[in-house]
PDB file of C-alpha atoms in Angstrom:
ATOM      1  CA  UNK A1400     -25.763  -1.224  33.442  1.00  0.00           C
ATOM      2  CA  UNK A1401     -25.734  -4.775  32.647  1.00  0.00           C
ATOM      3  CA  UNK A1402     -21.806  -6.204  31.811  1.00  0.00           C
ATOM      4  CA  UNK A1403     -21.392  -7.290  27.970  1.00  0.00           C
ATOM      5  CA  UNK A1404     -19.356  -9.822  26.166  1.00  0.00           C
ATOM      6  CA  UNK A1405     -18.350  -9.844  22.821  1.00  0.00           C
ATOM      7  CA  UNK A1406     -15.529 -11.416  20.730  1.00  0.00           C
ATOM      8  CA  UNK A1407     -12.489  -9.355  20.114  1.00  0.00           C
ATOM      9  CA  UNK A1408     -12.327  -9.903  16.677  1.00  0.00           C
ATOM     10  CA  UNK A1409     -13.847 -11.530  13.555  1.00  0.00           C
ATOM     11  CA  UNK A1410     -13.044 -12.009  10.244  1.00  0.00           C
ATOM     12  CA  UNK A1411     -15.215 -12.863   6.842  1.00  0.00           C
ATOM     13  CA  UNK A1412     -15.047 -12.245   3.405  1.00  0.00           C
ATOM     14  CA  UNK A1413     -17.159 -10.114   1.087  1.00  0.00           C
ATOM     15  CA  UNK A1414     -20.821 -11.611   0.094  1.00  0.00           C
ATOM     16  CA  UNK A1415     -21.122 -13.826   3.588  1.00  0.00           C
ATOM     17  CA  UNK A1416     -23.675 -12.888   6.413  1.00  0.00           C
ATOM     18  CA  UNK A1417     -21.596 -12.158   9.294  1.00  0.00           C
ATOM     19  CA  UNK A1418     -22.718 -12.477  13.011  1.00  0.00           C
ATOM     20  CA  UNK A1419     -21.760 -11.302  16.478  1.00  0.00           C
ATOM     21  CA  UNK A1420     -23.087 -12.576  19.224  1.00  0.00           C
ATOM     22  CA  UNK A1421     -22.879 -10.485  22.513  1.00  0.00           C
ATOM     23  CA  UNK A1422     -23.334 -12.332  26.191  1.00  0.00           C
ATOM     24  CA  UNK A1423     -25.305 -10.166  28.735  1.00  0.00           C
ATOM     25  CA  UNK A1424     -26.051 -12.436  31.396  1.00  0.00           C
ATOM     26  CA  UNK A1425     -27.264  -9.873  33.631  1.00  0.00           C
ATOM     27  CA  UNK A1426     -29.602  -7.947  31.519  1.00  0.00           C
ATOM     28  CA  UNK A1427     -32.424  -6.418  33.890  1.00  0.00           C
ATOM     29  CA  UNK A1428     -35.775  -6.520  32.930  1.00  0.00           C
ATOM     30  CA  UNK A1429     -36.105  -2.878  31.351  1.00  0.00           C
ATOM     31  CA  UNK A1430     -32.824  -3.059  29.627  1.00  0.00           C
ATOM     32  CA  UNK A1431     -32.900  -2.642  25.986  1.00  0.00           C
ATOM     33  CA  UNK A1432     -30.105  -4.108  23.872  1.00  0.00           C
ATOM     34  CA  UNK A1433     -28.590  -1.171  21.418  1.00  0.00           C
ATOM     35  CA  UNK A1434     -25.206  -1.975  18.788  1.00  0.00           C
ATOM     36  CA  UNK A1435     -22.965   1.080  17.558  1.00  0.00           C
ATOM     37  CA  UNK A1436     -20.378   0.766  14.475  1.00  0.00           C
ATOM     38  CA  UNK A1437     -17.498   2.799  14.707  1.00  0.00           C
ATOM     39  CA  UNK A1438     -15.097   3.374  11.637  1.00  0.00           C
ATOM     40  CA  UNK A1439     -11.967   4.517  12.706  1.00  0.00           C
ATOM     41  CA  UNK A1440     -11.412   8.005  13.536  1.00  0.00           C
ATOM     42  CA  UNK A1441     -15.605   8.864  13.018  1.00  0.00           C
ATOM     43  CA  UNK A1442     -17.698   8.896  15.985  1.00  0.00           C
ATOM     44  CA  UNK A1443     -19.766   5.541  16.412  1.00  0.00           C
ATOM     45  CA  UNK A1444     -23.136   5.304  14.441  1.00  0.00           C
ATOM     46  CA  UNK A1445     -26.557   3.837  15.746  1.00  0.00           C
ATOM     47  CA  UNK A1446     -27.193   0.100  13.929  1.00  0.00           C
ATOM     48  CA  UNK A1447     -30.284  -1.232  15.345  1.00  0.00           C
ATOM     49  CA  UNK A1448     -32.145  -1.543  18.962  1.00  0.00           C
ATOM     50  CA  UNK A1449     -34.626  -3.869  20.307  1.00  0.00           C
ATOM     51  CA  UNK A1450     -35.834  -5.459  23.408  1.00  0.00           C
ATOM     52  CA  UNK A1451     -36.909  -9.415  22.905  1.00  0.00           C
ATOM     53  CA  UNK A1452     -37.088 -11.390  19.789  1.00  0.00           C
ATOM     54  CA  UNK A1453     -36.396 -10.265  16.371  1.00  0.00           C
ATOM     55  CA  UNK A1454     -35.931  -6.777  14.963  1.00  0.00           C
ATOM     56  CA  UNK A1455     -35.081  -5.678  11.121  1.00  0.00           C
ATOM     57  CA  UNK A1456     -33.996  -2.784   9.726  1.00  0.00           C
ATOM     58  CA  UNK A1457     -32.299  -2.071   6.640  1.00  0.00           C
ATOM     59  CA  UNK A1458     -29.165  -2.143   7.376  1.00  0.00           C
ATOM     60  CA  UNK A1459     -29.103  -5.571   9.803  1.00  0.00           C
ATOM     61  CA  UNK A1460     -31.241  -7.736  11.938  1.00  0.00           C
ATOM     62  CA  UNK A1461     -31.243  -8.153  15.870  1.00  0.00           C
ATOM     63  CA  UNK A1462     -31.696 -11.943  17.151  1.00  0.00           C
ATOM     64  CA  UNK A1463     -33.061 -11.585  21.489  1.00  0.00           C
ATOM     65  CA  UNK A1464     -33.656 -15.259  22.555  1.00  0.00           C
ATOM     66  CA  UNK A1465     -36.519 -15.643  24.960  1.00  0.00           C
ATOM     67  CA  UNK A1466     -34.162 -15.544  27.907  1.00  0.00           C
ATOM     68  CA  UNK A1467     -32.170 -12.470  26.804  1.00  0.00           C
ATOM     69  CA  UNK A1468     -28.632 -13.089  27.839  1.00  0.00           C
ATOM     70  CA  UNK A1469     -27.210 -12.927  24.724  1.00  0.00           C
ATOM     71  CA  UNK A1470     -28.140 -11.012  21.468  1.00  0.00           C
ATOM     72  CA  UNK A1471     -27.014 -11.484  18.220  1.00  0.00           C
ATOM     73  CA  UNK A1472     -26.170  -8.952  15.253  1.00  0.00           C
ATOM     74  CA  UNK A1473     -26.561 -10.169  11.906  1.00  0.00           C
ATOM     75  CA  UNK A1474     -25.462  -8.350   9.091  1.00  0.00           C
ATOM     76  CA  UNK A1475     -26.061  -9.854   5.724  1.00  0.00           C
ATOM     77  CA  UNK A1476     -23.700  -9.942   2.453  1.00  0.00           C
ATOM     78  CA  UNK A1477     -21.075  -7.666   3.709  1.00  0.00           C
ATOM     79  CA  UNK A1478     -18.918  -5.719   2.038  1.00  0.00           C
ATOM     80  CA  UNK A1479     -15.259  -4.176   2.558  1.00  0.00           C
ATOM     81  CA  UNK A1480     -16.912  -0.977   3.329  1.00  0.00           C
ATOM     82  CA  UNK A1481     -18.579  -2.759   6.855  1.00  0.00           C
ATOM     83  CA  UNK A1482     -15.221  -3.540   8.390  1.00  0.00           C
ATOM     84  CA  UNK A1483     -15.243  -1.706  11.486  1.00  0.00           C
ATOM     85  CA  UNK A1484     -15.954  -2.086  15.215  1.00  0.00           C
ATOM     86  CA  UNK A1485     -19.614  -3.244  16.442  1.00  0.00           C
ATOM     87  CA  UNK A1486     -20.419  -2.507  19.978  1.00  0.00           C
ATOM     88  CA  UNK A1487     -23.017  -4.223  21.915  1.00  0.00           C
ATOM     89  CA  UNK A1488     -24.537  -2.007  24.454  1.00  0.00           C
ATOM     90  CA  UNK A1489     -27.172  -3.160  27.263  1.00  0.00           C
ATOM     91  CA  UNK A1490     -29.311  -0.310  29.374  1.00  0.00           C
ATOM     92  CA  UNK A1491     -32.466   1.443  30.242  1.00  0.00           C
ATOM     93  CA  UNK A1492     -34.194   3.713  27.891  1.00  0.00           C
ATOM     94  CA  UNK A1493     -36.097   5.430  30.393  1.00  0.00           C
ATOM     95  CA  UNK A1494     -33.210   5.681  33.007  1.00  0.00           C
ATOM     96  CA  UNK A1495     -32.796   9.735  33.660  1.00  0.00           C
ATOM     97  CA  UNK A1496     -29.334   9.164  34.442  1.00  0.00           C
ATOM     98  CA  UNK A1497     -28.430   6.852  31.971  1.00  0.00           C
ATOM     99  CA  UNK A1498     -24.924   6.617  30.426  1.00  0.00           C
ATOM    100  CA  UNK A1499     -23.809   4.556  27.605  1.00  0.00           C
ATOM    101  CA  UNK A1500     -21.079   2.586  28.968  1.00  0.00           C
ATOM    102  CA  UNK A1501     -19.047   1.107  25.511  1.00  0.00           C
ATOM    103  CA  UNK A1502     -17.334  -2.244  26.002  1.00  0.00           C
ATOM    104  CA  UNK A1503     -14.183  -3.379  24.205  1.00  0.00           C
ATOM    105  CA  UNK A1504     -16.047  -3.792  20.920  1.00  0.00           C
ATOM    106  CA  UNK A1505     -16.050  -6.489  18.181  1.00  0.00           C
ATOM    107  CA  UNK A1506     -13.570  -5.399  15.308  1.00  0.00           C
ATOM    108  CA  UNK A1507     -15.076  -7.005  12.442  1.00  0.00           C
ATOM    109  CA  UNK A1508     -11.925  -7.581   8.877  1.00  0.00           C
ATOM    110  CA  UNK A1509     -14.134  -7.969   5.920  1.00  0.00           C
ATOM    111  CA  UNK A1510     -11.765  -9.592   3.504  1.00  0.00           C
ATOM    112  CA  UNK A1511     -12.318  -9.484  -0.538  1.00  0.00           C
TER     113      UNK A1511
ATOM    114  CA  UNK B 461     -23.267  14.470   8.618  1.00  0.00           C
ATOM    115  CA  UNK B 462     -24.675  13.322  11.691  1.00  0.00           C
ATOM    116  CA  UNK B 463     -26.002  16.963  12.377  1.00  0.00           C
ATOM    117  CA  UNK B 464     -23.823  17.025  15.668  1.00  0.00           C
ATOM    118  CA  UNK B 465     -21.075  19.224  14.848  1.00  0.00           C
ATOM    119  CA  UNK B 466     -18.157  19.799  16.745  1.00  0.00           C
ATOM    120  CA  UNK B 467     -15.025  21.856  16.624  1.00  0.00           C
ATOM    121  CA  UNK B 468     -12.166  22.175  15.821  1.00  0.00           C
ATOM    122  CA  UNK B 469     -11.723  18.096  14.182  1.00  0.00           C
ATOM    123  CA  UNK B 470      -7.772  18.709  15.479  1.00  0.00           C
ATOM    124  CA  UNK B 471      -6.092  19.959  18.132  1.00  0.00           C
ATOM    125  CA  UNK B 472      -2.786  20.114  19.286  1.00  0.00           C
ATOM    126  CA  UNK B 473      -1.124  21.994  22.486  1.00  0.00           C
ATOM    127  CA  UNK B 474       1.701  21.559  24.788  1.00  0.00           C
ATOM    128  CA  UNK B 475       1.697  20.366  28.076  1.00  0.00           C
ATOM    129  CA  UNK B 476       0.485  21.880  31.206  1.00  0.00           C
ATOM    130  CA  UNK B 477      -1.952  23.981  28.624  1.00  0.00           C
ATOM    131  CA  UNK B 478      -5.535  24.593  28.352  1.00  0.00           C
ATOM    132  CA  UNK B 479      -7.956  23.562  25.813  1.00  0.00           C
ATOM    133  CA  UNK B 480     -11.723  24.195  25.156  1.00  0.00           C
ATOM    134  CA  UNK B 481     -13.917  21.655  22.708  1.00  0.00           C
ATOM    135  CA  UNK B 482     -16.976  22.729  20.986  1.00  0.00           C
ATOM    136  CA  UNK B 483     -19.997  20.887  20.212  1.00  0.00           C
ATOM    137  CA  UNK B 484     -23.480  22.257  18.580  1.00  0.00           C
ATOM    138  CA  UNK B 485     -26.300  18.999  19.074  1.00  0.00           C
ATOM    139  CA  UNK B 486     -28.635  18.477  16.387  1.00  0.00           C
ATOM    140  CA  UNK B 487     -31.030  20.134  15.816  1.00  0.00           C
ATOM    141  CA  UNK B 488     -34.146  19.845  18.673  1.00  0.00           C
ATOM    142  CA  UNK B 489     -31.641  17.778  21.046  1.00  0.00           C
ATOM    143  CA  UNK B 490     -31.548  18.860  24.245  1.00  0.00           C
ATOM    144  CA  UNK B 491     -28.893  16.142  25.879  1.00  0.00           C
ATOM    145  CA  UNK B 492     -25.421  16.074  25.179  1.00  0.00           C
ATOM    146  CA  UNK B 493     -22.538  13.770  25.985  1.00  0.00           C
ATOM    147  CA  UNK B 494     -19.428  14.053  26.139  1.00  0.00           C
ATOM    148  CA  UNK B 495     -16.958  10.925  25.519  1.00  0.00           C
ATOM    149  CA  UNK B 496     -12.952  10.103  25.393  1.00  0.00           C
ATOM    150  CA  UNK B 497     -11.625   7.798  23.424  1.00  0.00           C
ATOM    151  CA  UNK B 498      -7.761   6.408  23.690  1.00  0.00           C
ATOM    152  CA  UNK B 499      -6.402   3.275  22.079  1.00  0.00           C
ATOM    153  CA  UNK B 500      -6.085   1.824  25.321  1.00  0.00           C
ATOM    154  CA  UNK B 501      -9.699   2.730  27.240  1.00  0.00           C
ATOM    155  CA  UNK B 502     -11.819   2.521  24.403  1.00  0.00           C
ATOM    156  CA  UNK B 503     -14.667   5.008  24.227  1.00  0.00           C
ATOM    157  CA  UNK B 504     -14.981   6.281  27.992  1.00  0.00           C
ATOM    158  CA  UNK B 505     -18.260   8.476  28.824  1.00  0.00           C
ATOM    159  CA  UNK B 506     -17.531  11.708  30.657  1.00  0.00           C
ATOM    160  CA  UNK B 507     -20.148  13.631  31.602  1.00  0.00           C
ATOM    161  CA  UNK B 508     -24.143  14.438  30.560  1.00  0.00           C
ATOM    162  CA  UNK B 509     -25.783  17.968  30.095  1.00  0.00           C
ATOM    163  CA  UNK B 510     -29.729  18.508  29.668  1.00  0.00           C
ATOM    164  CA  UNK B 511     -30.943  22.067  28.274  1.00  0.00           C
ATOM    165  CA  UNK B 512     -28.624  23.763  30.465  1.00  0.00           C
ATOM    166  CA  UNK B 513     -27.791  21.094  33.763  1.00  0.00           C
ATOM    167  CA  UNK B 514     -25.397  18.621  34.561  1.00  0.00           C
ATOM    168  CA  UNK B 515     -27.485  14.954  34.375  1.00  0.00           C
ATOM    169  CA  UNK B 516     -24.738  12.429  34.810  1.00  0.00           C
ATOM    170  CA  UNK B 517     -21.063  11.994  35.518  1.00  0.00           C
ATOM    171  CA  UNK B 518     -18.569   9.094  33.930  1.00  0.00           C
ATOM    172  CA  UNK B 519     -14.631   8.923  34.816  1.00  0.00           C
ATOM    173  CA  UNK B 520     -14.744  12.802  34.069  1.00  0.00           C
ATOM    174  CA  UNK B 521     -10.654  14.372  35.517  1.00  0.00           C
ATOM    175  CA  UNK B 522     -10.991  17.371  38.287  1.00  0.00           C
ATOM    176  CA  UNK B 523      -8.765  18.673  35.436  1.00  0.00           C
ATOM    177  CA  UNK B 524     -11.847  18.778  32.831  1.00  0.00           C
ATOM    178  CA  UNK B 525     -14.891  20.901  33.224  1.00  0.00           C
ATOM    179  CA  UNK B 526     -18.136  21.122  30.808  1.00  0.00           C
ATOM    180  CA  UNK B 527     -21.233  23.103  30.408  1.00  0.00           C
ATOM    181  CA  UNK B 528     -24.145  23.510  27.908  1.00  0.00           C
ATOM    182  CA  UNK B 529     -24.895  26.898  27.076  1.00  0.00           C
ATOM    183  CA  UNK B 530     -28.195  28.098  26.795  1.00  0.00           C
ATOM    184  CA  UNK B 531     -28.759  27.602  22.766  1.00  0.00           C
ATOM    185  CA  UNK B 532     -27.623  24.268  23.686  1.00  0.00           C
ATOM    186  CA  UNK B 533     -24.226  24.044  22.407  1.00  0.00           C
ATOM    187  CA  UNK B 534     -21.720  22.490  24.964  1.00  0.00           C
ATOM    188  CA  UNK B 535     -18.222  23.297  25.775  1.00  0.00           C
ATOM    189  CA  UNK B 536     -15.444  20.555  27.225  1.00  0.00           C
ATOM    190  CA  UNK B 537     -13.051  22.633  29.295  1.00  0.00           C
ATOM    191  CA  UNK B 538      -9.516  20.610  29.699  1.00  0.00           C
ATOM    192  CA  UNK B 539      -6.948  22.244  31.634  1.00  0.00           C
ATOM    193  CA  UNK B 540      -2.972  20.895  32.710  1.00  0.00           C
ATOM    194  CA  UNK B 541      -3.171  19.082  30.185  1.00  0.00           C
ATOM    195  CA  UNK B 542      -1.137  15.822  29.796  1.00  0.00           C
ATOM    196  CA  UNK B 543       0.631  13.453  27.689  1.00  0.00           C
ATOM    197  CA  UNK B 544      -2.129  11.434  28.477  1.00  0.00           C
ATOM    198  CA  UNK B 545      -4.585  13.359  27.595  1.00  0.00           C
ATOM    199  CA  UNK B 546      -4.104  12.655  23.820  1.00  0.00           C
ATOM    200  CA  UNK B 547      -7.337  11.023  22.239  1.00  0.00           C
ATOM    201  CA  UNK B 548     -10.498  11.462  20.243  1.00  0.00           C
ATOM    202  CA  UNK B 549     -12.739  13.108  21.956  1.00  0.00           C
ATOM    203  CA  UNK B 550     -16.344  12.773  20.775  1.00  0.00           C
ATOM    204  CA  UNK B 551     -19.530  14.976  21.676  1.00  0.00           C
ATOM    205  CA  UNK B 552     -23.063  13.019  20.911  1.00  0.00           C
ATOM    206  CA  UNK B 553     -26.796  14.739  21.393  1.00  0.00           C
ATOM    207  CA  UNK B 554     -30.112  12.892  21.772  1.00  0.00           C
ATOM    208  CA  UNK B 555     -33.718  14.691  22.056  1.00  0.00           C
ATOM    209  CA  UNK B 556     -34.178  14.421  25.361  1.00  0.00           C
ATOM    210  CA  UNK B 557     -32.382  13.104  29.330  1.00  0.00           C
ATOM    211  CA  UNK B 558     -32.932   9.422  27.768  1.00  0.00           C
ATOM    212  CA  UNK B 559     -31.567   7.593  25.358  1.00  0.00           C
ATOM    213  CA  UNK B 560     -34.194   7.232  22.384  1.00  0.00           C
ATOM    214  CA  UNK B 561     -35.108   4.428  20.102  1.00  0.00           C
ATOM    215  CA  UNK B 562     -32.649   5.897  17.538  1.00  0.00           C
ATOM    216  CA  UNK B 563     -29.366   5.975  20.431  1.00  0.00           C
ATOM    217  CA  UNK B 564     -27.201   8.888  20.482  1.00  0.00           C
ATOM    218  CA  UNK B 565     -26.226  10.685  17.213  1.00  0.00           C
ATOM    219  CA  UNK B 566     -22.720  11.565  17.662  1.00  0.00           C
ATOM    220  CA  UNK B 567     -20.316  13.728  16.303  1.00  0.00           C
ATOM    221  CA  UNK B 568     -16.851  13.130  14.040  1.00  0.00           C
ATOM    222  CA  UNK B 569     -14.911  14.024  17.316  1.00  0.00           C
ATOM    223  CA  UNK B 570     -12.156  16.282  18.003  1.00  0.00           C
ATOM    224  CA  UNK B 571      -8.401  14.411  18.073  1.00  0.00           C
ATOM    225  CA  UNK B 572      -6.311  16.209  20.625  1.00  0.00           C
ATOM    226  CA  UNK B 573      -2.616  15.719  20.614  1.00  0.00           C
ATOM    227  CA  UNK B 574      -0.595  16.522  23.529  1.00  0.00           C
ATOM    228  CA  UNK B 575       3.219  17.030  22.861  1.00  0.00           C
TER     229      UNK B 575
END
């Protein structure tokens, strides 16, 4: 599984777009790029997945350049209820012995 | 509700003691997972069961033992248990040996105290 790199921490306020940007300079070439939330004491929850470019959901947008070391989270207007911690996680859908291997996280203060 | 249930949501046993965690997948999964979590090692995978069979291993203890029963629900067998034991421990299912679109789905976790 490819090695991530996130930042420890952010802060923002209510109303802003917040984004986290996660390095993954090794990324293979079947590796999708997958980001958990987890609020504390709850079991992370599934945010969005893609592979290249840009993917939307309703809950946030993923940002893949064209070289895909690095992928970007964006999650627009937050509110209180979004501070948490956002993992970025980098590996093969297909692999049969696949293992999601969570990183140090982001832990994202939103602020009123 | 995630659908992934697991039981009990606290636990808490003396030293040297035996434990056993229950998880029930959602519904039509056939993988589970299990996963630690301490405030020091962050969310650690343990060990993978598919309908029935051992898929994949993490930083599972000799101590701790697992196994998926055959209406799918999985049990996470920790024995001699230690101080450091303490932590969340959290079960999560997806349909099949692969991770899908959707991830995992996992479960609230069971916090395990060790006194």
């Amino acid at each position: 599984l490819a090695k991530t790199t996130q930042p420890i921490s952010m802060d923002s306020y209510e109303g802003q777009e917040v984004n986290i940007t996660c390095s993954h300079n090794n990324i293979a070439t079947n590796d999708y790029i997958t980001w958990y939330q987890q609020f504390p004491s709850q079991g992370p929850r599934f945010i969005i997945q893609g592979y290249k470019t840009k993917v939307t959901n309703e809950v946030a947008s993923l940002f893949i350049p064209a070289d895909r070391k690095s992928s970007t989270l964006s999650l627009p207007r937050v509110s209180l209820s979004d501070t948490a911690v956002y993992y970025c996680l980098v590996g093969v859908l297909n692999n049969a012995g696949n293992m999601l291997t969570f990183g140090g996280g982001t832990r994202l203060m939103v602020k009123p | 509700d995630s659908g992934v249930t697991q039981t009990p949501k606290h636990l808490i046993t003396a030293t040297g003691q035996r434990v056993t965690l229950r998880c029930s997948p959602r519904s039509g999964d056939l993988s589970v997972y299990w996963y630690q979590q301490s405030l020091d090692q962050g969310l650690q995978f343990l060990i993978q069961y598919y309908n029935g069979e051992e898929r994949a291993k993490g930083n599972i203890l000799e101590r701790f033992s697992a196994q998926q029963f055959p209406d799918l629900h999985s049990e996470l067998n920790l024995s001699s248990l230690e101080l450091g034991d303490s932590a969340l421990y959290f079960c999560a299912s997806s349909p099949s040996f692969r991770m899908s679109n959707y991830g995992y789905t996992f479960g609230s976790g069971t916090r395990l105290t060790v006194v």
